[in-house]
């Protein structure tokens, strides 16, 4: 999607580059979600004291 990239990003890029971008964004998204879950657990643990 062209909406995913900042303006000026070459949309007609090589498939391999797009694939690596996709995998990296997926990995970062999962890491971000994991950190969010951990943050919530820690926050709940501290709050419930």
PDB file of C-alpha atoms in Angstrom:
ATOM      1  CA  UNK A   1       0.000   0.000   0.000  1.00  0.00           C
ATOM      2  CA  UNK A   2       1.223   3.482  -0.785  1.00  0.00           C
ATOM      3  CA  UNK A   3      -0.446   4.742   2.388  1.00  0.00           C
ATOM      4  CA  UNK A   4       1.950   2.639   4.452  1.00  0.00           C
ATOM      5  CA  UNK A   5       4.999   4.566   3.231  1.00  0.00           C
ATOM      6  CA  UNK A   6       5.828   8.239   3.810  1.00  0.00           C
ATOM      7  CA  UNK A   7       5.255  10.556   0.862  1.00  0.00           C
ATOM      8  CA  UNK A   8       8.018  10.368  -1.719  1.00  0.00           C
ATOM      9  CA  UNK A   9       8.752   6.719  -1.055  1.00  0.00           C
ATOM     10  CA  UNK A  10       9.201   4.835  -4.353  1.00  0.00           C
ATOM     11  CA  UNK A  11       6.132   2.628  -4.583  1.00  0.00           C
ATOM     12  CA  UNK A  12       7.560   0.725  -7.575  1.00  0.00           C
ATOM     13  CA  UNK A  13      10.342  -0.887  -5.556  1.00  0.00           C
ATOM     14  CA  UNK A  14      11.834  -4.361  -5.872  1.00  0.00           C
ATOM     15  CA  UNK A  15       9.802  -7.229  -4.445  1.00  0.00           C
ATOM     16  CA  UNK A  16      12.631  -8.323  -2.159  1.00  0.00           C
ATOM     17  CA  UNK A  17      12.873  -4.886  -0.551  1.00  0.00           C
ATOM     18  CA  UNK A  18       9.124  -4.762  -0.036  1.00  0.00           C
ATOM     19  CA  UNK A  19       9.229  -8.240   1.476  1.00  0.00           C
ATOM     20  CA  UNK A  20      11.947  -7.294   3.966  1.00  0.00           C
ATOM     21  CA  UNK A  21      10.048  -4.109   4.826  1.00  0.00           C
ATOM     22  CA  UNK A  22       6.921  -6.169   5.409  1.00  0.00           C
ATOM     23  CA  UNK A  23       8.644  -8.726   7.618  1.00  0.00           C
ATOM     24  CA  UNK A  24      10.392  -6.010   9.628  1.00  0.00           C
ATOM     25  CA  UNK A  25       7.171  -4.081  10.181  1.00  0.00           C
ATOM     26  CA  UNK A  26       5.463  -7.311  11.221  1.00  0.00           C
ATOM     27  CA  UNK A  27       8.251  -8.149  13.677  1.00  0.00           C
ATOM     28  CA  UNK A  28       8.253  -4.626  15.100  1.00  0.00           C
ATOM     29  CA  UNK A  29       4.469  -4.699  15.370  1.00  0.00           C
ATOM     30  CA  UNK A  30       4.589  -7.957  17.325  1.00  0.00           C
ATOM     31  CA  UNK A  31       7.372  -6.661  19.567  1.00  0.00           C
ATOM     32  CA  UNK A  32       5.386  -3.484  20.190  1.00  0.00           C
ATOM     33  CA  UNK A  33       2.306  -5.503  21.113  1.00  0.00           C
ATOM     34  CA  UNK A  34       4.350  -7.733  23.414  1.00  0.00           C
ATOM     35  CA  UNK A  35       5.837  -4.719  25.183  1.00  0.00           C
ATOM     36  CA  UNK A  36       2.380  -3.230  25.536  1.00  0.00           C
ATOM     37  CA  UNK A  37       1.107  -6.439  27.127  1.00  0.00           C
ATOM     38  CA  UNK A  38       4.065  -6.553  29.524  1.00  0.00           C
ATOM     39  CA  UNK A  39       3.557  -2.892  30.366  1.00  0.00           C
ATOM     40  CA  UNK A  40      -0.092  -3.528  31.166  1.00  0.00           C
ATOM     41  CA  UNK A  41       0.743  -6.513  33.353  1.00  0.00           C
ATOM     42  CA  UNK A  42       3.351  -4.541  35.286  1.00  0.00           C
ATOM     43  CA  UNK A  43       1.002  -1.567  35.612  1.00  0.00           C
ATOM     44  CA  UNK A  44      -1.807  -3.782  36.891  1.00  0.00           C
ATOM     45  CA  UNK A  45       0.537  -5.493  39.351  1.00  0.00           C
ATOM     46  CA  UNK A  46       1.713  -2.151  40.729  1.00  0.00           C
ATOM     47  CA  UNK A  47      -1.814  -0.730  40.873  1.00  0.00           C
ATOM     48  CA  UNK A  48      -3.266  -3.754  42.685  1.00  0.00           C
ATOM     49  CA  UNK A  49      -0.818  -3.407  45.587  1.00  0.00           C
TER      50      UNK A  49
END
